[in-house]
Amino acid sequence: MATLSRLLSAIAPPSTDGVESWQRHLDSLTKPPGSLGRLEELALRLAVLRGGPPSVEQPVILTLAADHGVVAEGVSAYPQAVTAQMVANFVRGGAAVNVLARQAGARVVVADFGVAGPLGPAGGLVRCALAAGTQNMALGPAMTRAQAEQALEAGAELATEAIEAGADLLATGEMGIGNTTAASAITAALTGAAPERVTGRGAGADDAALARKVAVVRRALAANAPDPRDGLDVLAKVGGFEIAGLVGVVLAGAARRVPVALDGFIAGAAALVAVALAPAARHVLFAAHRSAEPGHALVLERLELAPYLDLGMRLGEGTGAVLFVHLARAAARLFCEMATFATAGVSERA
Amino acid sequence: MATLSRLLSAIAPPSTDGVESWQRHLDSLTKPPGSLGRLEELALRLAVLRGGPPSVEQPVILTLAADHGVVAEGVSAYPQAVTAQMVANFVRGGAAVNVLARQAGARVVVADFGVAGPLGPAGGLVRCALAAGTQNMALGPAMTRAQAEQALEAGAELATEAIEAGADLLATGEMGIGNTTAASAITAALTGAAPERVTGRGAGADDAALARKVAVVRRALAANAPDPRDGLDVLAKVGGFEIAGLVGVVLAGAARRVPVALDGFIAGAAALVAVALAPAARHVLFAAHRSAEPGHALVLERLELAPYLDLGMRLGEGTGAVLFVHLARAAARLFCEMATFATAGVSERA
């Protein structure tokens, strides 16, 4: 198993030696320079990470699921049983992320990182659970530090296996009733933002539930006093098992210079933790979309990432990240397949 | 051949009889209601147009090319020969739109609507040219009214053929050195906006060329006095052959209730003309993306369309429209393939 310290020591910024040559290649393609807008910037970043022509042919979506003790505080519009039910839906291929992944030619890895409900003999489900959900963070730490580290390492191991099997892009997905509350607490802890600024309606909290969520985030921060200079402390105290797994996914991608497409708010909170642990991890991050969750904007600002899609989505599962696969693949194929002015016999600017 | 009056008389708003039932279906799928954001609105519009479950499995990109006499005024950064050279590139499959269409599983129809340069025996090229480019609109009408109508009808015929061969979505594409100048003039004529507000750098005009473009648009409007209440008059006097063809594509889509994905500024100007001729045509229009051309924002506002992508693209060819195919297909497949709460045994809101 990849230990955390080994992972962190492998993370460094990618070499920028090839940048000028990749940019020259982009400018030699039959289009006015820069006219493909952000697809060109995307192609360039992918080329730098790969140290060569980019490729997005074997994307893998890692959809990690876990439950949250904090649901006892009435923060979610849905019962906790939905986490297990949706895992069954993922395994059968009926959820939104499955439909979108089939369309994008992406493999979905579904993993139990700590689901409370019964999962049964779900074929294909990867078992990484350390407990049947976290403890209630409004009363004390969600996880022990050792649990957080172990879940992180399990996520890193899943991602590393995917990379070794050929994955050229990792996309983050998650499922966990109550996990926007954890993401809000992580974001507040790491950015210093007020709980009301980073707490939203999640899967559909009404006004009363939203007020409860804000109060719970405030209580969780007060009860646990997470240390913003210690990402693992924040993760353990106010995070979740699937969020810890996603921190590991980001770090494993960073260690191997494989692009990581972040889905929405929960993935963004995991990325904040990852960057707190290893600042150079930011180089592999791509913000797939801007989620409708209000805290996401702040997360993207802190990560210095501009999202590629803005469709008002707030489902999670990896749905935004898998839509981004089409854009990343477009960028890579344009880089690799377009004719140049010279080969096509097209005149350049007058 | 589809005559213009026959086309216009076939255009009516789609029946909205099924809306409640399609919305109920969307809300029965295993996700919080509305959590797929604009993909849900997109799925609903596609279902209404089709009068049943949406399908985006056979998209066709119609990339129409023509030259513009107005290039004599020095409005473009590229020589006119590039139009013919790029048509050859399209036919060989080396242009950006070809790469993106292959990725999206979309067929590209490349048609000569009036290219000035020699095209040679380009296999697969559809020949619809009425002349070797338009006249210089700064001095007089770009086309005769009869030419504009004939080019429009040729575009409609191409689109109708595609629909009869199974196309379930039409995407607009174009190529024509100088055609952003025509699009600016159309937009100014139909909206009353000042030329400087709707004129941009196109493929890369420098400051001097941009100033010339603005002046040329102003001269073209003064010389021709296009009647804003007469879309065909505007099209003939300050349009272009490929733009006329795209007006026909929009109208043919509208007549058959087949969705039409608009690419950028030039397609938008064509859509403004189409809606001037048949206001109900707007129901089939989808704004694929927001182009970097400044006039495009006004076009979208007049068409009452919100773009789905905003990637700073300004290439044309249909490149933005073909990226949108992924989103439209995602919306359609989510509608058709997702499990429902009932079939998946997932609990609804508490």
XYZ file of C-alpha atoms in Angstrom:
700
model
C 0.000 0.000 0.000
C 1.122 3.495 -0.882
C 1.876 5.237 2.363
C 1.012 8.876 2.697
C 4.572 10.076 3.183
C 5.773 8.158 0.120
C 2.914 9.641 -1.912
C 3.636 13.186 -0.798
C 7.327 12.899 -1.543
C 6.556 11.854 -5.129
C 4.568 15.015 -5.874
C 6.420 17.739 -7.765
C 5.480 20.250 -10.444
C 5.695 18.786 -13.960
C 8.608 19.758 -16.141
C 7.811 22.725 -18.368
C 10.634 21.949 -20.798
C 8.254 21.141 -23.634
C 5.896 24.124 -23.289
C 7.315 26.218 -26.122
C 7.385 23.275 -28.469
C 3.782 22.231 -27.669
C 2.655 25.837 -28.104
C 4.427 26.019 -31.472
C 2.662 22.821 -32.486
C -0.741 24.269 -31.495
C 0.025 27.398 -33.521
C 0.983 25.326 -36.572
C -2.477 23.734 -36.757
C -4.971 24.946 -39.392
C -6.793 27.568 -37.331
C -6.089 31.153 -36.327
C -3.786 31.098 -33.274
C -5.813 30.864 -30.063
C -9.144 30.472 -31.875
C -9.974 27.247 -30.043
C -9.965 29.252 -26.822
C -9.750 27.248 -23.628
C -9.371 23.970 -25.550
C -5.881 25.145 -26.487
C -4.953 25.964 -22.897
C -6.350 22.559 -21.920
C -4.360 20.744 -24.610
C -1.214 22.529 -23.498
C -1.690 21.594 -19.835
C -2.373 17.968 -20.788
C 0.752 17.902 -22.977
C 2.884 19.326 -20.175
C 1.599 16.709 -17.718
C 2.228 13.887 -20.153
C 5.487 15.298 -21.441
C 4.233 14.605 -24.948
C 1.117 14.624 -27.137
C -1.896 14.431 -24.815
C -4.226 11.449 -24.649
C -7.648 11.079 -23.035
C -8.568 7.651 -24.326
C -8.889 5.676 -21.103
C -10.612 7.868 -18.539
C -11.637 6.263 -15.262
C -14.305 7.632 -12.922
C -13.726 6.759 -9.277
C -17.068 6.971 -7.494
C -16.484 6.513 -3.774
C -19.396 6.139 -1.361
C -19.687 6.521 2.400
C -22.114 7.616 5.086
C -21.924 10.480 7.519
C -22.819 10.408 11.202
C -23.815 14.061 10.961
C -27.093 13.091 9.245
C -28.398 12.534 12.793
C -28.624 16.342 12.942
C -31.268 16.447 10.185
C -29.082 18.082 7.541
C -30.292 16.111 4.510
C -33.525 15.982 2.550
C -32.968 12.252 1.902
C -32.765 9.307 4.315
C -29.353 7.743 4.939
C -30.520 4.521 3.275
C -30.200 6.290 -0.075
C -26.403 5.977 0.018
C -26.560 2.171 -0.055
C -29.451 2.205 -2.512
C -27.526 4.428 -4.894
C -24.443 2.218 -4.623
C -26.627 -0.640 -5.814
C -27.851 1.608 -8.622
C -24.242 2.427 -9.622
C -23.320 -1.249 -9.651
C -26.325 -2.042 -11.873
C -25.494 0.870 -14.201
C -28.699 2.839 -13.739
C -27.440 6.081 -12.246
C -26.645 9.301 -14.073
C -22.896 8.762 -13.789
C -23.232 5.336 -15.422
C -25.189 6.725 -18.375
C -22.686 9.540 -18.867
C -19.678 7.255 -18.446
C -20.989 4.834 -21.094
C -21.412 7.780 -23.452
C -17.872 9.009 -22.755
C -16.292 5.564 -22.995
C -15.172 5.836 -19.388
C -14.903 3.043 -16.838
C -16.631 3.611 -13.484
C -14.990 2.178 -10.379
C -17.574 2.063 -7.575
C -16.104 1.685 -4.100
C -17.607 1.378 -0.630
C -15.551 3.566 1.667
C -17.949 3.251 4.602
C -21.602 2.895 3.678
C -23.901 2.387 6.671
C -26.716 0.466 4.986
C -26.562 -3.143 3.769
C -24.929 -3.496 0.356
C -25.479 -7.189 -0.291
C -23.334 -9.127 -2.753
C -22.956 -6.261 -5.219
C -20.793 -7.578 -8.044
C -17.976 -5.282 -9.078
C -18.145 -3.167 -5.944
C -14.715 -2.457 -4.493
C -14.693 -2.824 -0.700
C -12.627 -0.238 1.149
C -14.860 0.425 4.169
C -13.217 1.028 7.531
C -16.502 1.613 9.390
C -20.229 1.936 8.735
C -20.004 5.685 8.266
C -18.299 8.450 10.197
C -19.120 9.626 13.688
C -21.282 12.737 14.104
C -18.844 15.640 13.658
C -21.191 17.983 15.496
C -20.252 16.063 18.656
C -16.618 15.137 18.018
C -14.194 14.004 15.312
C -15.790 12.313 12.282
C -12.820 9.943 12.028
C -9.621 9.235 13.875
C -6.471 10.540 12.238
C -5.432 6.951 11.540
C -8.765 6.229 9.824
C -8.487 9.358 7.660
C -4.967 8.388 6.632
C -6.007 4.808 5.901
C -9.003 5.891 3.774
C -6.789 8.372 1.934
C -4.278 5.631 1.195
C -7.022 3.296 0.000
C -8.191 5.978 -2.449
C -4.632 6.491 -3.627
C -4.238 2.779 -4.133
C -7.430 2.562 -6.238
C -6.212 5.447 -8.381
C -2.747 3.962 -8.749
C -4.234 0.647 -9.844
C -6.318 2.481 -12.441
C -3.239 4.319 -13.704
C -1.278 1.090 -13.903
C -4.136 -0.436 -15.903
C -3.801 2.419 -18.402
C -5.978 5.264 -17.122
C -4.873 8.529 -18.732
C -7.378 10.708 -16.832
C -8.928 10.241 -13.400
C -12.329 11.728 -12.634
C -13.632 12.077 -9.117
C -17.071 10.917 -8.099
C -18.815 10.472 -4.766
C -22.036 9.485 -3.078
C -22.881 10.007 0.570
C -25.995 11.435 2.154
C -24.752 14.312 4.298
C -21.469 14.851 2.468
C -22.118 18.435 1.405
C -22.200 19.252 5.141
C -18.731 17.734 5.517
C -17.512 19.562 2.405
C -18.801 22.852 3.840
C -17.015 22.226 7.141
C -13.740 21.376 5.366
C -14.018 24.472 3.190
C -14.775 26.721 6.147
C -11.911 25.204 8.140
C -9.311 25.504 5.365
C -10.315 28.908 3.992
C -11.530 30.633 7.148
C -14.810 31.476 5.417
C -17.958 31.792 7.514
C -20.128 28.640 7.554
C -23.117 30.454 6.019
C -21.007 31.440 3.002
C -19.977 27.879 2.144
C -23.111 25.940 3.076
C -25.849 25.252 0.514
C -28.887 23.101 -0.080
C -27.036 19.952 -1.170
C -29.478 17.449 -2.632
C -32.377 19.747 -1.751
C -32.442 20.985 1.850
C -35.357 23.315 2.575
C -34.882 26.571 4.486
C -35.123 24.886 7.888
C -32.655 22.153 6.936
C -30.283 24.738 5.450
C -30.343 26.691 8.726
C -29.637 23.433 10.588
C -26.728 22.696 8.225
C -25.125 26.079 8.852
C -25.525 25.657 12.618
C -24.111 22.130 12.461
C -21.067 23.256 10.480
C -20.471 25.950 13.091
C -20.850 23.423 15.920
C -18.549 20.931 14.209
C -15.826 23.564 13.858
C -16.262 24.645 17.479
C -16.332 21.100 18.848
C -13.271 19.920 16.892
C -11.128 23.022 16.336
C -9.522 21.571 13.185
C -6.069 23.006 12.487
C -6.097 24.764 9.084
C -2.316 24.231 8.756
C -2.823 20.467 9.049
C -4.907 19.088 6.168
C -5.096 15.638 7.686
C -6.437 17.055 10.950
C -9.199 18.919 9.082
C -9.992 15.832 7.005
C -10.211 13.540 10.044
C -12.260 15.859 12.218
C -14.847 17.228 9.773
C -14.413 15.146 6.611
C -15.689 11.776 5.531
C -14.383 8.423 4.374
C -15.198 8.970 0.691
C -13.719 12.479 0.866
C -10.533 11.036 2.332
C -10.509 8.515 -0.517
C -10.783 11.342 -3.031
C -7.862 13.168 -1.390
C -5.924 9.999 -2.084
C -7.106 9.931 -5.698
C -5.876 13.491 -6.221
C -2.523 12.771 -4.578
C -2.004 9.565 -6.566
C -2.807 11.409 -9.807
C -0.376 14.148 -8.787
C 2.357 11.656 -7.938
C 2.069 10.136 -11.432
C 1.318 13.415 -13.289
C -2.032 12.025 -14.471
C -4.769 14.673 -14.914
C -7.508 14.640 -12.293
C -10.898 16.042 -13.306
C -12.644 17.391 -10.235
C -16.404 17.051 -10.160
C -18.183 19.541 -7.889
C -18.131 20.858 -4.339
C -17.233 17.656 -2.487
C -14.403 16.846 -4.885
C -13.275 20.448 -4.555
C -13.143 20.154 -0.769
C -11.064 16.979 -1.150
C -8.745 18.852 -3.524
C -8.332 21.647 -0.951
C -7.130 19.042 1.542
C -4.827 17.475 -1.068
C -3.275 20.837 -1.907
C -2.865 21.594 1.803
C -0.867 18.356 2.064
C 1.074 18.819 -1.181
C 0.792 22.220 -2.877
C 2.257 20.903 -6.149
C -0.773 18.622 -6.518
C -2.604 21.581 -8.039
C -0.804 21.046 -11.349
C -2.857 17.944 -12.181
C -6.232 19.445 -11.243
C -8.923 20.440 -13.743
C -12.211 21.928 -12.553
C -14.752 20.145 -14.730
C -17.664 22.411 -13.924
C -19.060 25.029 -11.607
C -21.569 23.393 -9.296
C -24.712 25.139 -8.096
C -23.465 24.718 -4.489
C -22.479 28.173 -3.217
C -19.287 27.022 -1.502
C -17.872 25.706 -4.757
C -17.013 29.147 -6.106
C -14.749 29.798 -3.120
C -13.113 26.382 -3.472
C -12.338 27.057 -7.143
C -10.966 30.471 -6.290
C -8.625 28.988 -3.679
C -7.529 26.261 -6.078
C -7.026 28.946 -8.778
C -9.085 26.873 -11.204
C -11.571 28.149 -13.773
C -14.325 25.620 -14.467
C -14.968 24.459 -18.036
C -18.720 23.887 -17.763
C -21.382 25.884 -15.969
C -24.650 24.024 -16.313
C -26.183 24.484 -12.874
C -25.524 20.843 -11.975
C -25.464 19.720 -8.338
C -25.806 15.935 -8.480
C -22.320 14.729 -7.717
C -21.479 11.049 -8.458
C -18.857 12.332 -10.927
C -21.465 13.568 -13.423
C -19.808 16.917 -14.066
C -16.358 15.370 -14.301
C -17.437 12.813 -16.882
C -18.977 15.524 -19.080
C -15.601 17.258 -18.979
C -14.011 14.102 -20.408
C -15.483 15.061 -23.797
C -13.768 18.452 -23.664
C -10.442 17.039 -22.495
C -10.567 14.384 -25.219
C -11.479 17.047 -27.784
C -8.442 19.092 -26.743
C -6.157 16.063 -26.916
C -7.421 14.889 -30.295
C -7.262 18.369 -31.822
C -3.634 18.516 -30.715
C -2.890 15.109 -32.218
C -5.114 14.882 -35.297
C -5.426 18.325 -36.883
C -3.531 19.086 -40.059
C -0.878 21.806 -39.976
C -0.750 24.817 -42.289
C 2.248 23.220 -43.989
C 0.819 19.728 -44.527
C -2.609 21.021 -45.591
C -1.242 23.710 -47.901
C -3.224 26.423 -46.154
C -1.897 30.004 -46.260
C -1.019 31.679 -42.971
C -1.887 35.257 -41.997
C -1.328 37.880 -44.659
C -36.644 21.752 -54.403
C -38.205 23.151 -51.256
C -39.420 26.600 -52.112
C -39.142 29.311 -49.504
C -42.874 29.895 -49.155
C -43.547 26.176 -48.702
C -40.805 26.007 -46.066
C -42.123 29.001 -44.156
C -45.681 27.703 -44.136
C -44.512 24.426 -42.553
C -42.977 26.183 -39.531
C -45.092 26.213 -36.377
C -44.338 25.908 -32.670
C -44.081 22.284 -31.501
C -46.970 20.809 -29.560
C -46.474 21.131 -25.817
C -48.966 18.367 -25.017
C -46.310 16.068 -23.600
C -44.458 18.587 -21.421
C -45.994 17.567 -18.091
C -45.427 13.902 -18.782
C -41.768 14.390 -19.835
C -41.179 16.543 -16.750
C -42.731 13.825 -14.548
C -40.421 11.296 -16.182
C -37.359 13.488 -15.485
C -38.444 13.847 -11.852
C -38.859 10.065 -11.502
C -35.188 9.435 -12.331
C -32.730 8.586 -9.536
C -31.451 12.092 -8.771
C -32.773 15.025 -6.756
C -35.244 16.943 -8.955
C -33.453 19.528 -11.072
C -29.983 18.423 -9.958
C -28.809 17.873 -13.530
C -29.356 21.574 -14.120
C -29.471 22.685 -17.726
C -29.200 19.102 -18.983
C -32.762 18.607 -17.716
C -34.063 21.698 -19.514
C -32.222 20.494 -22.618
C -33.722 16.997 -22.384
C -37.179 18.499 -21.983
C -36.825 20.748 -25.033
C -35.535 17.833 -27.107
C -38.451 15.652 -25.965
C -40.959 18.358 -26.852
C -39.475 18.743 -30.335
C -39.497 15.018 -30.933
C -42.848 14.447 -29.264
C -41.256 11.544 -27.388
C -38.034 10.376 -25.753
C -35.190 12.449 -27.201
C -32.456 11.042 -29.406
C -29.145 12.532 -30.489
C -27.616 9.527 -32.175
C -27.246 10.746 -35.761
C -26.046 14.341 -35.636
C -25.014 15.962 -38.907
C -22.745 19.010 -39.216
C -23.442 21.120 -42.279
C -20.315 23.103 -43.040
C -21.076 25.539 -45.853
C -18.321 27.567 -47.495
C -18.341 30.704 -49.632
C -16.307 33.779 -50.383
C -17.095 37.430 -49.809
C -16.452 40.311 -52.192
C -16.012 42.589 -49.207
C -12.519 41.183 -48.600
C -11.379 43.695 -51.243
C -11.734 46.259 -48.432
C -8.959 44.641 -46.373
C -11.174 43.358 -43.567
C -9.479 39.979 -43.016
C -6.137 38.902 -41.609
C -6.066 35.961 -44.033
C -5.996 35.896 -47.863
C -9.173 34.858 -49.677
C -7.427 31.716 -50.965
C -7.773 30.265 -47.471
C -11.481 29.563 -48.031
C -10.752 27.100 -50.850
C -7.718 25.709 -49.030
C -9.799 25.034 -45.923
C -12.532 23.363 -47.990
C -9.847 20.973 -49.235
C -8.771 20.468 -45.619
C -12.389 19.690 -44.598
C -12.748 17.184 -47.414
C -9.512 15.456 -46.365
C -10.624 15.413 -42.721
C -7.779 17.502 -41.286
C -9.631 20.504 -39.913
C -10.764 21.061 -36.333
C -14.397 20.364 -37.191
C -13.433 16.989 -38.695
C -11.510 15.944 -35.593
C -14.363 16.980 -33.315
C -17.014 15.382 -35.523
C -15.170 12.045 -35.533
C -15.040 12.208 -31.745
C -18.760 12.971 -31.526
C -19.789 10.365 -34.091
C -21.195 13.110 -36.305
C -21.199 13.201 -40.096
C -19.821 16.365 -41.721
C -21.445 17.566 -44.939
C -19.088 20.006 -46.672
C -20.721 22.164 -49.318
C -19.403 24.813 -51.702
C -21.914 27.647 -51.670
C -19.725 30.020 -53.652
C -16.005 29.641 -53.087
C -13.862 31.933 -55.259
C -10.674 29.861 -55.421
C -10.194 26.618 -57.356
C -11.539 23.554 -55.526
C -10.381 20.804 -57.856
C -12.024 17.385 -57.877
C -12.674 17.306 -54.105
C -14.405 13.985 -53.434
C -17.465 14.233 -51.227
C -17.823 17.989 -51.650
C -21.429 19.033 -52.291
C -21.650 21.643 -55.030
C -24.202 24.396 -54.432
C -22.316 27.436 -55.737
C -24.242 30.114 -57.580
C -21.226 32.386 -58.109
C -17.559 32.655 -57.177
C -18.311 34.649 -54.049
C -20.546 37.620 -53.338
C -20.142 41.139 -54.664
C -18.512 43.748 -52.427
C -21.326 44.893 -50.117
C -19.490 48.121 -49.380
C -20.328 49.172 -52.932
C -23.741 47.553 -53.482
C -25.777 44.412 -52.748
C -23.741 41.295 -51.947
C -26.299 39.133 -53.788
C -29.473 39.609 -55.755
C -32.649 38.737 -53.912
C -33.091 35.770 -56.257
C -29.576 34.500 -55.450
C -30.180 34.807 -51.705
C -33.428 32.884 -52.011
C -31.814 30.215 -54.164
C -28.873 29.742 -51.771
C -31.299 29.590 -48.843
C -33.328 26.923 -50.618
C -30.167 24.936 -51.403
C -29.255 24.972 -47.698
C -32.761 23.860 -46.793
C -32.554 21.046 -49.306
C -29.241 19.811 -47.880
C -30.719 19.836 -44.385
C -33.891 18.089 -45.506
C -31.838 15.378 -47.211
C -29.886 14.891 -43.995
C -33.113 14.637 -41.987
C -34.546 12.130 -44.438
C -31.366 10.075 -44.089
C -31.948 9.950 -40.319
C -30.330 13.061 -38.852
C -31.797 13.760 -35.418
C -29.790 16.949 -34.833
C -28.412 19.479 -37.297
C -25.339 21.516 -36.435
C -24.351 24.602 -38.379
C -20.866 25.159 -39.679
C -19.309 27.662 -42.050
C -16.084 28.798 -43.669
C -15.598 32.004 -45.586
C -12.834 34.578 -45.313
C -14.665 37.848 -44.625
C -17.838 36.322 -43.260
C -17.674 37.887 -39.800
C -17.968 41.245 -41.609
C -21.187 40.049 -43.242
C -22.459 38.670 -39.923
C -21.770 42.038 -38.286
C -23.675 43.879 -41.021
C -26.656 41.494 -40.739
C -26.687 41.858 -36.965
C -26.481 45.650 -37.131
C -29.228 45.766 -39.765
C -31.659 43.468 -37.925
C -31.066 44.741 -34.386
C -30.353 48.411 -35.032
C -27.116 48.117 -33.055
C -24.206 50.378 -33.958
C -21.586 48.718 -36.213
C -18.817 49.154 -33.632
C -20.841 47.186 -31.089
C -21.250 44.121 -33.290
C -17.931 44.060 -35.138
C -14.971 42.097 -33.797
C -11.601 40.740 -34.838
C -12.874 37.626 -36.627
C -9.991 35.304 -37.417
C -7.551 37.861 -36.042
C -7.915 41.404 -37.438
C -5.440 43.861 -35.938
C -6.528 47.314 -34.745
C -6.270 48.851 -38.204
C -8.231 46.017 -39.832
C -10.854 46.194 -37.084
C -11.313 49.923 -37.728
C -11.653 49.153 -41.460
C -14.238 46.445 -40.681
C -16.362 48.842 -38.641
C -16.173 51.477 -41.384
C -17.016 48.907 -44.054
C -20.053 47.669 -42.122
C -21.229 51.268 -41.826
C -20.674 51.867 -45.569
C -22.449 48.624 -46.497
C -25.505 49.624 -44.463
C -25.487 53.129 -45.956
C -24.978 51.933 -49.523
C -27.682 49.233 -49.374
C -30.226 50.468 -46.804
C -31.371 46.909 -45.963
C -34.962 46.789 -44.686
C -34.942 45.329 -41.134
C -38.555 44.162 -41.594
C -37.527 42.075 -44.599
C -35.087 39.328 -43.623
C -34.467 38.315 -47.207
C -33.584 41.895 -48.149
C -31.014 42.066 -45.345
C -29.619 38.645 -46.268
C -29.263 39.526 -49.959
C -27.748 42.960 -49.476
C -25.237 42.363 -46.662
C -25.146 38.577 -46.222
C -23.304 35.807 -47.978
C -24.006 32.614 -49.861
C -23.027 30.289 -46.997
C -25.012 32.424 -44.553
C -28.050 32.147 -46.824
C -27.507 28.395 -46.885
C -27.470 28.327 -43.080
C -30.735 30.287 -42.970
C -32.138 27.449 -45.057
C -30.702 24.849 -42.682
C -32.412 26.541 -39.731
C -35.722 26.812 -41.575
C -35.614 23.188 -42.751
C -34.895 22.042 -39.201
C -37.768 24.183 -37.954
C -40.149 22.818 -40.577
C -39.383 19.263 -39.440
C -39.010 20.053 -35.713
C -35.417 18.777 -35.747
C -33.086 20.535 -33.259
C -30.560 22.912 -34.797
C -27.358 23.544 -32.848
C -26.048 26.986 -33.707
C -22.304 27.399 -33.743
C -21.092 30.961 -33.213
C -21.565 34.484 -34.509
C -22.096 33.720 -38.201
C -24.604 30.965 -37.469
C -26.292 33.325 -35.033
C -26.642 35.994 -37.722
C -28.183 33.367 -40.018
C -30.583 32.415 -37.232
C -31.585 36.079 -36.802
C -32.559 36.125 -40.484
C -34.424 32.801 -40.148
C -36.394 34.072 -37.159
C -37.156 37.307 -39.028
C -38.669 35.150 -41.793
C -40.433 32.675 -39.463
C -40.532 33.606 -35.757
C -41.568 30.065 -34.741
C -38.201 28.796 -36.030
C -36.739 29.808 -32.663
C -38.191 26.691 -31.044
C -35.638 24.403 -32.692
C -32.620 26.575 -31.926
C -29.946 25.720 -29.363
C -27.014 28.050 -28.777
C -24.087 25.665 -28.541
C -21.620 28.159 -27.140
C -20.775 31.791 -26.586
C -18.225 32.861 -29.138
C -15.478 35.351 -28.376
C -16.896 37.639 -31.127
C -18.473 40.643 -29.398
C -21.572 40.717 -31.621
C -22.541 37.212 -30.602
C -23.814 38.252 -27.170
C -26.350 40.579 -28.778
C -27.426 37.892 -31.246
C -28.030 35.429 -28.423
C -29.964 38.049 -26.474
C -32.230 38.725 -29.465
C -32.742 35.008 -30.050
C -33.443 34.605 -26.309
C -30.935 31.767 -26.143
C -28.502 31.008 -23.327
C -25.343 29.290 -24.590
C -24.292 25.946 -23.109
C -20.533 26.351 -23.458
C -18.313 29.380 -22.930
C -14.787 28.427 -23.882
C -13.600 31.566 -25.664
C -13.753 29.818 -29.043
C -13.887 31.843 -32.266
C -12.976 29.378 -35.008
C -16.300 28.649 -36.671
C -16.513 25.628 -39.030
C -19.117 24.197 -36.639
C -16.556 23.481 -33.910
C -18.665 24.877 -31.070
C -21.806 23.192 -32.323
C -20.171 19.779 -32.499
C -18.913 20.074 -28.910
C -22.515 20.750 -27.895
C -23.505 17.409 -29.460
C -21.954 15.683 -26.437
C -24.162 17.687 -24.079
C -27.315 17.150 -26.120
C -26.598 13.437 -26.357
C -25.925 13.322 -22.605
C -29.306 14.951 -21.956
C -31.091 12.550 -24.287
C -29.427 9.437 -22.894
C -30.000 10.480 -19.281
C -33.683 10.860 -20.141
C -33.801 7.438 -21.795
C -31.343 5.306 -19.799
C -31.455 6.357 -16.141
C -33.224 4.143 -13.639
C -36.260 5.528 -11.817
C -36.669 5.678 -8.038
C -39.267 2.915 -8.369
C -37.298 0.507 -10.565
C -34.043 1.025 -8.642
C -35.649 0.799 -5.199
C -34.215 4.151 -4.137
C -36.053 6.152 -1.452
C -37.399 9.557 -2.386
C -37.150 12.699 -0.263
C -37.914 12.262 3.424
